[in-house]
Amino acid sequence: MKALGPIPAGFAAEGGVLVVGGKPVTQWVEEAGDTPLFLYEADRIRDRVAQLRRAMPERLALHYAVKANPFPSLLRLMNELVDGFDIASGGELDIVTGAGIDPALVSFAGPGKRDRELEAAIRAGVTLNLESEAEADRALAIAERLALTPRLAIRVNPDFDLKGSGMKMGGGAKPFGIDAERVPELVRRIAASGAEWRGFHIFAGSQALDGEAIAETQGQALDLAARLALQSGVALPHCNLGGGLGIPYFPGDAAVDLQLVGERLAARFQDLPEVLKDTAFCIELGRYLVGEAGIYIARVIDRKESHGEVFLVTDGGLHHQLAASGNFGTVVRRNYPSAIATRFGAPVEEEASIVGCLCTPLDKLADKGGFPRAEVGDLIAVFCAGAYGATASPASFLGQGPALEVLA
Ligand SMILES: Cc1ncc(COP(=O)(O)O)c(C=O)c1O
């Protein structure tokens, strides 16, 4: 039997059925009319934001990275909870404005921004996190043509990475941001152009669980921001210190020590160099805010045995849950937390694999896990499905189409 990842704390059953957002999942499925279904538990997101606010220094603003989950109802909830939004494309700009989010609260990072995306962002008053000198030139030329003042920040390619992170976004040659040593000259050029200078974006990595490493990286980002601000000779209005706080997905993973991260950052804020005294700071988080609030529900369509192994074949799969199948940024496949949602909390009776309905051996949601015996018609749940689930999976593959999504 292979271990399953840790189910986030606080999930309970009613009559043996997993409860999400105060209702059994069977009721959510009935109301939604079908499976597969993503449920995003609003209270869990509220609690998470409140925890962060308590642990972090008050001076630190909190931004939501829309790429983690751009579901419009969830964005409207986030609009009540966070201070800003980070987007990665013109498509995400349309989604955030459609959800009623003020573009003045939005920054736009990401390599390969097309002219039409730059234009839409400048027209809307979004801050552009510039990824290259050439992108800066294009943004300035577009703003001049439109006779608008662009809001420009620089994404710095830091000379360090976030240790232990699942995805490294700094330290060495990267397609993201501008190498630190070239930044001061561009800052001066932007300031001289008459653009609104918005500051630095320093994002060193993602999905880290080690609080010490996160604190160290935030400290390095502060040191780098101070050095670059001094070298450029231009005041730094704002600095995005990145994010990278991860969530436990796999057996043995433990949650980030948020207290430690908050205390270390507060200590650094107490002792800021003169050049950063008036700078506003934020972090940008995706999965830490919404990942554990998401549950993916699918129905068992077939129960099969092959060479002595049990397969629970569901109507879901990697087309909605690429990450849980182990095919989104993981080297070795390990099991996400999962359960039989209609027998939640029942004792383990057998070893079974939960698979999807796609004809590829990659389509596995749980490999040889221990579960109560499930039958056709039972519902399965994959936890930690709130980030990079629906949005980062090939929903059109084999003509399957997207899952339903509900803010619960
Ligand atoms: C620039 C940037 N911001 C935010 C994120 C969100 O990361 P996470 O969802 O792990 O917090 C990423 C992820 O790769 C990123 O590249």
Coordinates of C-alpha atoms and ligand atoms in Angstrom, one line a residue:
M1 CA 0.0 0.0 0.0
K2 CA 1.3 3.5 -0.8
A3 CA 0.8 6.4 1.6
L4 CA -1.6 9.2 0.7
G5 CA -0.9 12.8 1.3
P6 CA -2.2 14.5 4.4
I7 CA -5.9 15.6 4.3
P8 CA -6.0 19.2 5.5
A9 CA -7.3 19.5 9.1
G10 CA -10.9 20.1 9.9
F11 CA -12.8 18.0 7.4
A12 CA -15.6 15.9 9.0
A13 CA -18.4 13.5 7.8
E14 CA -22.1 13.6 8.3
G15 CA -23.8 10.2 7.9
G16 CA -20.5 9.0 6.5
V17 CA -20.4 11.7 3.8
L18 CA -17.7 14.3 3.6
V19 CA -18.9 17.8 4.6
V20 CA -17.7 20.8 2.7
G21 CA -18.9 24.3 3.4
G22 CA -21.5 23.0 5.9
K23 CA -23.1 20.6 3.5
P24 CA -22.5 16.9 2.5
V25 CA -20.8 16.7 -0.9
T26 CA -23.7 14.5 -2.1
Q27 CA -25.9 17.6 -1.7
W28 CA -23.4 19.9 -3.5
V29 CA -23.3 17.3 -6.4
E30 CA -27.1 17.2 -6.5
E31 CA -27.4 21.0 -6.6
A32 CA -24.7 21.3 -9.2
G33 CA -26.3 18.6 -11.3
D34 CA -23.3 16.6 -12.2
T35 CA -19.8 15.3 -11.5
P36 CA -16.8 16.0 -11.7
L37 CA -17.0 19.0 -9.5
F38 CA -14.5 21.4 -7.8
L39 CA -15.7 22.8 -4.4
Y40 CA -13.8 25.8 -3.0
E41 CA -14.6 26.3 0.6
A42 CA -14.9 30.1 1.3
D43 CA -14.5 29.9 5.0
R44 CA -11.2 28.0 4.7
I45 CA -9.9 30.9 2.4
R46 CA -11.2 33.5 4.9
D47 CA -9.4 31.7 7.8
R48 CA -6.2 31.4 5.9
V49 CA -6.1 35.1 5.0
A50 CA -6.9 35.9 8.7
Q51 CA -4.0 33.6 9.9
L52 CA -1.6 35.3 7.5
R53 CA -2.7 38.8 8.6
R54 CA -2.2 37.8 12.3
A55 CA 1.3 36.3 11.7
M56 CA 2.7 38.9 9.3
P57 CA 3.8 42.5 10.0
E58 CA 1.0 45.0 9.4
R59 CA 3.2 46.8 6.9
L60 CA 3.1 43.8 4.6
A61 CA 0.3 43.9 2.0
L62 CA -1.1 40.7 0.7
H63 CA -1.6 40.0 -3.0
Y64 CA -3.3 37.1 -4.7
A65 CA -1.7 35.4 -7.6
V66 CA -4.7 34.8 -9.9
K67 CA -2.9 32.0 -11.8
A68 CA -3.5 29.7 -8.9
N69 CA -7.3 29.8 -9.4
P70 CA -9.1 32.4 -11.5
F71 CA -12.7 31.1 -10.8
P72 CA -14.7 34.4 -10.9
S73 CA -16.8 33.7 -7.7
L74 CA -13.5 33.0 -5.9
L75 CA -12.0 36.2 -7.2
R76 CA -14.9 38.2 -5.9
L77 CA -14.3 36.7 -2.5
M78 CA -10.6 37.5 -2.7
N79 CA -11.5 41.0 -3.6
E80 CA -13.0 41.4 -0.1
L81 CA -9.9 39.8 1.5
V82 CA -6.6 40.9 -0.1
D83 CA -4.9 44.1 -1.0
G84 CA -3.9 43.4 -4.6
F85 CA -3.9 40.9 -7.5
D86 CA -1.1 39.6 -9.7
I87 CA -2.0 38.5 -13.2
A88 CA 0.1 36.8 -15.9
S89 CA -1.8 37.5 -19.1
G90 CA -4.3 39.7 -20.9
G91 CA -6.7 36.9 -20.5
E92 CA -6.4 37.1 -16.7
L93 CA -6.8 40.9 -17.0
D94 CA -10.2 40.3 -18.6
I95 CA -11.1 37.9 -15.9
V96 CA -10.2 40.2 -13.0
T97 CA -11.9 43.2 -14.5
G98 CA -14.9 41.0 -15.2
A99 CA -15.0 40.0 -11.5
G100 CA -15.2 43.7 -10.6
I101 CA -11.6 44.1 -9.4
D102 CA -10.1 47.6 -9.6
P103 CA -7.2 47.5 -12.2
A104 CA -5.3 50.0 -10.0
L105 CA -4.8 47.0 -7.6
V106 CA -3.4 44.8 -10.3
S107 CA 0.1 44.1 -11.4
F108 CA 1.0 42.1 -14.5
A109 CA 4.1 39.9 -14.6
G110 CA 5.1 37.3 -17.1
P111 CA 7.5 36.9 -20.1
G112 CA 6.3 37.3 -23.6
K113 CA 3.6 40.0 -23.1
R114 CA 2.2 40.9 -26.5
D115 CA 1.7 44.5 -27.6
R116 CA -2.0 44.2 -27.3
E117 CA -1.7 42.9 -23.7
L118 CA 0.7 45.8 -22.9
E119 CA -1.8 48.2 -24.4
A120 CA -4.8 46.8 -22.5
A121 CA -2.8 46.9 -19.2
I122 CA -1.6 50.5 -19.8
R123 CA -5.1 51.7 -20.7
A124 CA -6.6 50.0 -17.6
G125 CA -3.9 51.5 -15.3
V126 CA -2.4 48.1 -14.3
T127 CA 1.2 48.1 -13.1
L128 CA 3.5 46.3 -15.5
N129 CA 6.2 44.2 -14.0
L130 CA 8.7 44.5 -16.9
E131 CA 10.5 41.3 -17.8
S132 CA 13.2 42.8 -20.1
E133 CA 14.6 46.0 -21.4
A134 CA 12.9 45.4 -24.8
E135 CA 9.5 45.0 -23.1
A136 CA 10.2 48.3 -21.3
D137 CA 10.9 50.0 -24.7
R138 CA 7.6 48.6 -26.1
A139 CA 5.6 49.6 -23.1
L140 CA 7.0 53.2 -23.2
A141 CA 6.3 53.5 -27.0
I142 CA 2.8 52.2 -26.6
A143 CA 2.1 54.6 -23.7
E144 CA 3.5 57.5 -25.8
R145 CA 1.2 56.6 -28.7
L146 CA -1.8 56.4 -26.3
A147 CA -0.7 59.6 -24.5
L148 CA -1.0 57.8 -21.2
T149 CA 1.4 57.6 -18.2
P150 CA 2.2 53.9 -17.8
R151 CA 2.7 52.4 -14.3
L152 CA 6.0 50.5 -14.5
A153 CA 7.8 48.2 -12.2
I154 CA 10.8 45.9 -12.9
R155 CA 10.8 42.2 -12.2
V156 CA 14.3 41.5 -11.0
N157 CA 15.9 38.2 -11.7
P158 CA 17.5 37.8 -8.3
D159 CA 20.9 36.3 -7.8
F160 CA 19.5 33.8 -5.3
D161 CA 16.7 31.2 -5.3
L162 CA 14.2 30.0 -2.7
K163 CA 15.9 26.9 -1.2
G164 CA 13.7 23.8 -1.1
S165 CA 11.1 25.3 -3.5
G166 CA 9.3 23.1 -5.9
M167 CA 9.8 25.7 -8.7
K168 CA 12.8 28.0 -8.8
M169 CA 12.3 31.4 -10.4
G170 CA 15.7 33.0 -9.6
G171 CA 19.4 32.4 -9.2
G172 CA 21.2 32.2 -12.6
A173 CA 20.0 32.3 -16.2
K174 CA 16.2 32.6 -16.3
P175 CA 13.6 33.8 -18.8
F176 CA 12.0 35.7 -15.9
G177 CA 12.9 39.3 -15.0
I178 CA 16.0 41.4 -15.6
D179 CA 19.4 40.4 -14.2
A180 CA 20.0 42.4 -11.1
E181 CA 23.1 44.2 -12.3
R182 CA 21.3 45.7 -15.3
V183 CA 18.3 47.0 -13.2
P184 CA 19.7 50.3 -11.9
E185 CA 20.2 51.7 -15.4
L186 CA 16.7 50.8 -16.4
V187 CA 15.2 52.3 -13.3
R188 CA 16.9 55.6 -14.2
R189 CA 15.6 55.4 -17.7
I190 CA 12.0 54.7 -16.6
A191 CA 12.2 57.6 -14.0
A192 CA 13.5 59.9 -16.7
S193 CA 10.8 58.9 -19.2
G194 CA 8.0 60.4 -17.1
A195 CA 6.4 57.0 -16.4
E196 CA 5.0 56.3 -13.0
W197 CA 7.8 54.3 -11.3
R198 CA 6.3 51.6 -9.2
G199 CA 9.3 49.6 -7.9
F200 CA 10.6 46.0 -7.9
H201 CA 9.1 42.6 -8.1
I202 CA 11.4 39.9 -6.8
F203 CA 10.0 36.4 -7.1
A204 CA 12.5 33.7 -6.2
G205 CA 10.4 30.5 -6.1
S206 CA 7.3 28.7 -5.3
Q207 CA 6.0 25.7 -3.1
A208 CA 8.5 25.9 -0.3
L209 CA 7.6 24.4 3.1
D210 CA 10.7 25.4 5.0
G211 CA 10.0 28.6 7.0
E212 CA 13.7 29.3 7.6
A213 CA 14.3 29.2 3.8
I214 CA 11.3 31.5 3.1
A215 CA 12.5 33.9 5.8
E216 CA 16.0 33.9 4.4
T217 CA 14.8 34.5 0.9
Q218 CA 12.6 37.5 2.1
G219 CA 15.7 38.9 3.8
Q220 CA 17.8 38.5 0.6
A221 CA 15.0 40.2 -1.4
L222 CA 15.1 43.1 1.1
D223 CA 18.9 43.3 0.8
L224 CA 18.7 43.2 -3.0
A225 CA 16.0 45.9 -3.1
A226 CA 18.0 48.2 -0.9
R227 CA 21.2 47.7 -3.0
L228 CA 19.4 48.3 -6.3
A229 CA 17.5 51.3 -5.0
L230 CA 20.8 52.9 -3.8
Q231 CA 22.6 52.1 -7.0
S232 CA 19.8 53.6 -9.1
G233 CA 19.5 56.7 -7.0
V234 CA 15.7 56.7 -7.4
A235 CA 13.3 56.3 -4.5
L236 CA 11.6 52.9 -4.2
P237 CA 7.9 53.4 -3.8
H238 CA 7.0 49.7 -3.7
C239 CA 8.6 46.3 -3.5
N240 CA 6.9 42.9 -4.1
L241 CA 9.0 40.4 -2.0
G242 CA 7.6 37.4 -3.9
G243 CA 5.8 34.5 -2.2
G244 CA 6.6 30.9 -2.3
L245 CA 4.7 29.6 0.7
G246 CA 3.7 26.1 -0.1
I247 CA 1.1 23.6 1.2
P248 CA 1.6 20.0 2.3
Y249 CA 0.6 17.8 -0.6
F250 CA 2.5 14.6 0.0
P251 CA 3.2 12.0 2.7
G252 CA 5.7 13.5 5.2
D253 CA 5.1 17.1 4.1
A254 CA 4.6 19.6 7.0
A255 CA 3.0 23.0 7.0
V256 CA 5.1 26.2 6.8
D257 CA 5.9 27.7 10.2
L258 CA 4.1 30.9 9.6
Q259 CA 4.9 32.3 13.0
L260 CA 8.6 32.0 12.3
V261 CA 8.3 33.7 8.9
G262 CA 6.2 36.5 10.3
E263 CA 8.5 37.1 13.3
R264 CA 11.6 37.2 11.1
L265 CA 10.1 39.6 8.6
A266 CA 8.9 41.8 11.4
A267 CA 12.4 42.0 12.8
R268 CA 13.7 43.0 9.4
F269 CA 11.0 45.7 9.0
Q270 CA 12.1 47.1 12.4
D271 CA 15.6 47.5 11.1
L272 CA 15.2 48.7 7.5
P273 CA 17.9 50.7 5.8
E274 CA 17.2 54.4 5.2
V275 CA 16.6 53.8 1.5
L276 CA 13.7 51.5 2.2
K277 CA 12.1 53.5 5.0
D278 CA 9.2 54.8 2.9
T279 CA 8.8 51.7 0.7
A280 CA 5.5 49.8 0.7
F281 CA 5.9 46.0 0.7
C282 CA 3.8 43.1 -0.4
I283 CA 4.0 39.3 -0.9
E284 CA 2.1 37.5 -3.6
L285 CA 0.6 34.1 -2.9
G286 CA -1.5 31.7 -4.9
R287 CA -1.7 28.1 -3.6
Y288 CA -1.1 29.1 0.1
L289 CA -4.4 31.1 0.0
V290 CA -6.6 28.8 -1.9
G291 CA -5.0 25.3 -2.4
E292 CA -6.2 23.6 0.7
A293 CA -9.7 25.1 0.3
G294 CA -10.3 23.1 -2.9
I295 CA -11.8 19.6 -3.1
Y296 CA -12.2 17.7 -6.4
I297 CA -15.2 15.3 -6.5
A298 CA -15.6 12.6 -9.0
R299 CA -18.0 9.6 -9.2
V300 CA -16.9 6.0 -9.4
I301 CA -18.2 4.7 -12.8
D302 CA -16.6 1.2 -12.7
R303 CA -14.9 -1.0 -10.2
K304 CA -12.5 -3.4 -11.8
E305 CA -9.9 -5.9 -10.9
S306 CA -6.8 -6.7 -12.9
H307 CA -4.1 -9.1 -11.9
G308 CA -5.3 -8.8 -8.3
E309 CA -5.3 -5.0 -8.2
V310 CA -8.4 -2.9 -7.7
F311 CA -9.1 0.0 -9.9
L312 CA -11.8 2.6 -9.1
V313 CA -12.5 4.1 -12.5
T314 CA -14.0 7.6 -12.1
D315 CA -15.6 10.2 -14.4
G316 CA -12.8 12.6 -13.5
G317 CA -9.1 12.5 -14.1
L318 CA -6.0 14.3 -15.1
H319 CA -7.9 16.6 -17.5
H320 CA -9.0 18.4 -14.3
Q321 CA -6.3 17.4 -11.9
L322 CA -3.0 17.2 -13.8
A323 CA -1.0 18.0 -10.7
A324 CA -2.6 15.2 -8.6
S325 CA -1.8 12.8 -11.4
G326 CA 1.8 13.7 -11.0
N327 CA 2.2 15.4 -14.3
F328 CA 2.5 19.0 -13.4
G329 CA 6.0 19.9 -12.1
T330 CA 6.8 16.8 -10.1
V331 CA 9.7 14.4 -10.9
V332 CA 8.5 11.4 -8.9
R333 CA 4.8 10.7 -8.7
R334 CA 3.4 10.7 -5.1
N335 CA -0.1 10.5 -3.9
Y336 CA -2.1 13.7 -3.2
P337 CA -4.5 13.4 -0.2
S338 CA -7.7 11.6 -1.3
A339 CA -10.6 9.7 0.2
I340 CA -13.9 8.0 -0.6
A341 CA -16.1 11.0 0.0
T342 CA -19.2 8.9 0.6
R343 CA -17.4 6.7 3.1
F344 CA -15.4 9.4 4.8
G345 CA -13.7 8.3 8.0
A346 CA -14.6 4.6 7.5
P347 CA -11.7 2.2 8.2
V348 CA -9.3 1.1 5.4
E349 CA -10.5 -2.2 3.9
E350 CA -8.5 -2.6 0.7
E351 CA -5.7 -1.3 -1.5
A352 CA -7.1 0.5 -4.6
S353 CA -6.0 2.9 -7.3
I354 CA -8.3 5.7 -8.2
V355 CA -8.0 6.4 -11.9
G356 CA -9.7 8.7 -14.4
C357 CA -11.6 8.1 -17.6
L358 CA -8.8 8.9 -20.0
C359 CA -7.1 6.1 -21.9
T360 CA -3.6 6.8 -20.7
P361 CA -1.7 5.2 -17.8
L362 CA -0.8 8.7 -16.7
D363 CA -4.4 9.2 -15.6
K364 CA -4.1 8.2 -12.0
L365 CA -5.5 10.2 -9.1
A366 CA -4.3 7.8 -6.3
D367 CA -1.9 4.9 -6.7
K368 CA -2.4 1.8 -4.6
G369 CA -3.8 3.8 -1.6
G370 CA -5.7 2.3 1.4
F371 CA -9.4 3.0 1.3
P372 CA -12.7 1.6 2.5
R373 CA -14.2 -0.6 -0.1
A374 CA -16.0 1.6 -2.7
E375 CA -18.7 0.7 -5.2
V376 CA -20.0 2.1 -8.4
G377 CA -21.8 5.3 -7.6
D378 CA -19.6 6.3 -4.7
L379 CA -17.9 9.7 -4.8
I380 CA -14.2 10.2 -4.4
A381 CA -12.5 13.3 -3.2
V382 CA -9.0 14.7 -4.0
F383 CA -7.9 17.3 -1.5
C384 CA -5.6 20.3 -2.0
A385 CA -7.3 20.9 -5.3
G386 CA -7.9 24.6 -5.0
A387 CA -4.8 25.8 -6.8
Y388 CA -3.5 24.7 -10.3
G389 CA -6.4 22.3 -10.6
A390 CA -9.1 23.3 -13.1
T391 CA -6.8 26.1 -14.4
A392 CA -3.7 24.1 -15.0
S393 CA -5.2 20.9 -16.5
P394 CA -6.0 20.0 -20.2
A395 CA -9.8 20.0 -19.9
S396 CA -10.3 19.5 -23.6
F397 CA -8.2 16.4 -23.8
L398 CA -10.2 13.5 -25.4
G399 CA -13.2 15.8 -25.7
Q400 CA -14.0 15.5 -21.9
G401 CA -14.5 19.2 -21.2
P402 CA -14.2 21.2 -18.0
A403 CA -15.4 20.2 -14.5
L404 CA -18.1 22.2 -12.7
E405 CA -16.8 24.7 -10.1
V406 CA -18.6 26.0 -7.1
L407 CA -17.6 28.4 -4.3
A408 CA -18.9 26.5 -1.2
Ligands
LIG1 C1 5.5 35.4 -10.6 C2 4.7 34.4 -9.8 N1 3.9 34.8 -8.9 C3 3.1 34.0 -8.1 C4 3.2 32.6 -8.3 C5 2.3 31.8 -7.5 O1 2.9 30.8 -6.8 P1 2.1 30.0 -5.7 O2 0.8 29.6 -6.2 O3 3.0 28.8 -5.4 O4 2.0 30.9 -4.5 C6 4.0 32.1 -9.3 C7 4.1 30.7 -9.5 O5 4.9 30.2 -10.2 C8 4.8 33.0 -10.0 O6 5.7 32.6 -11.0

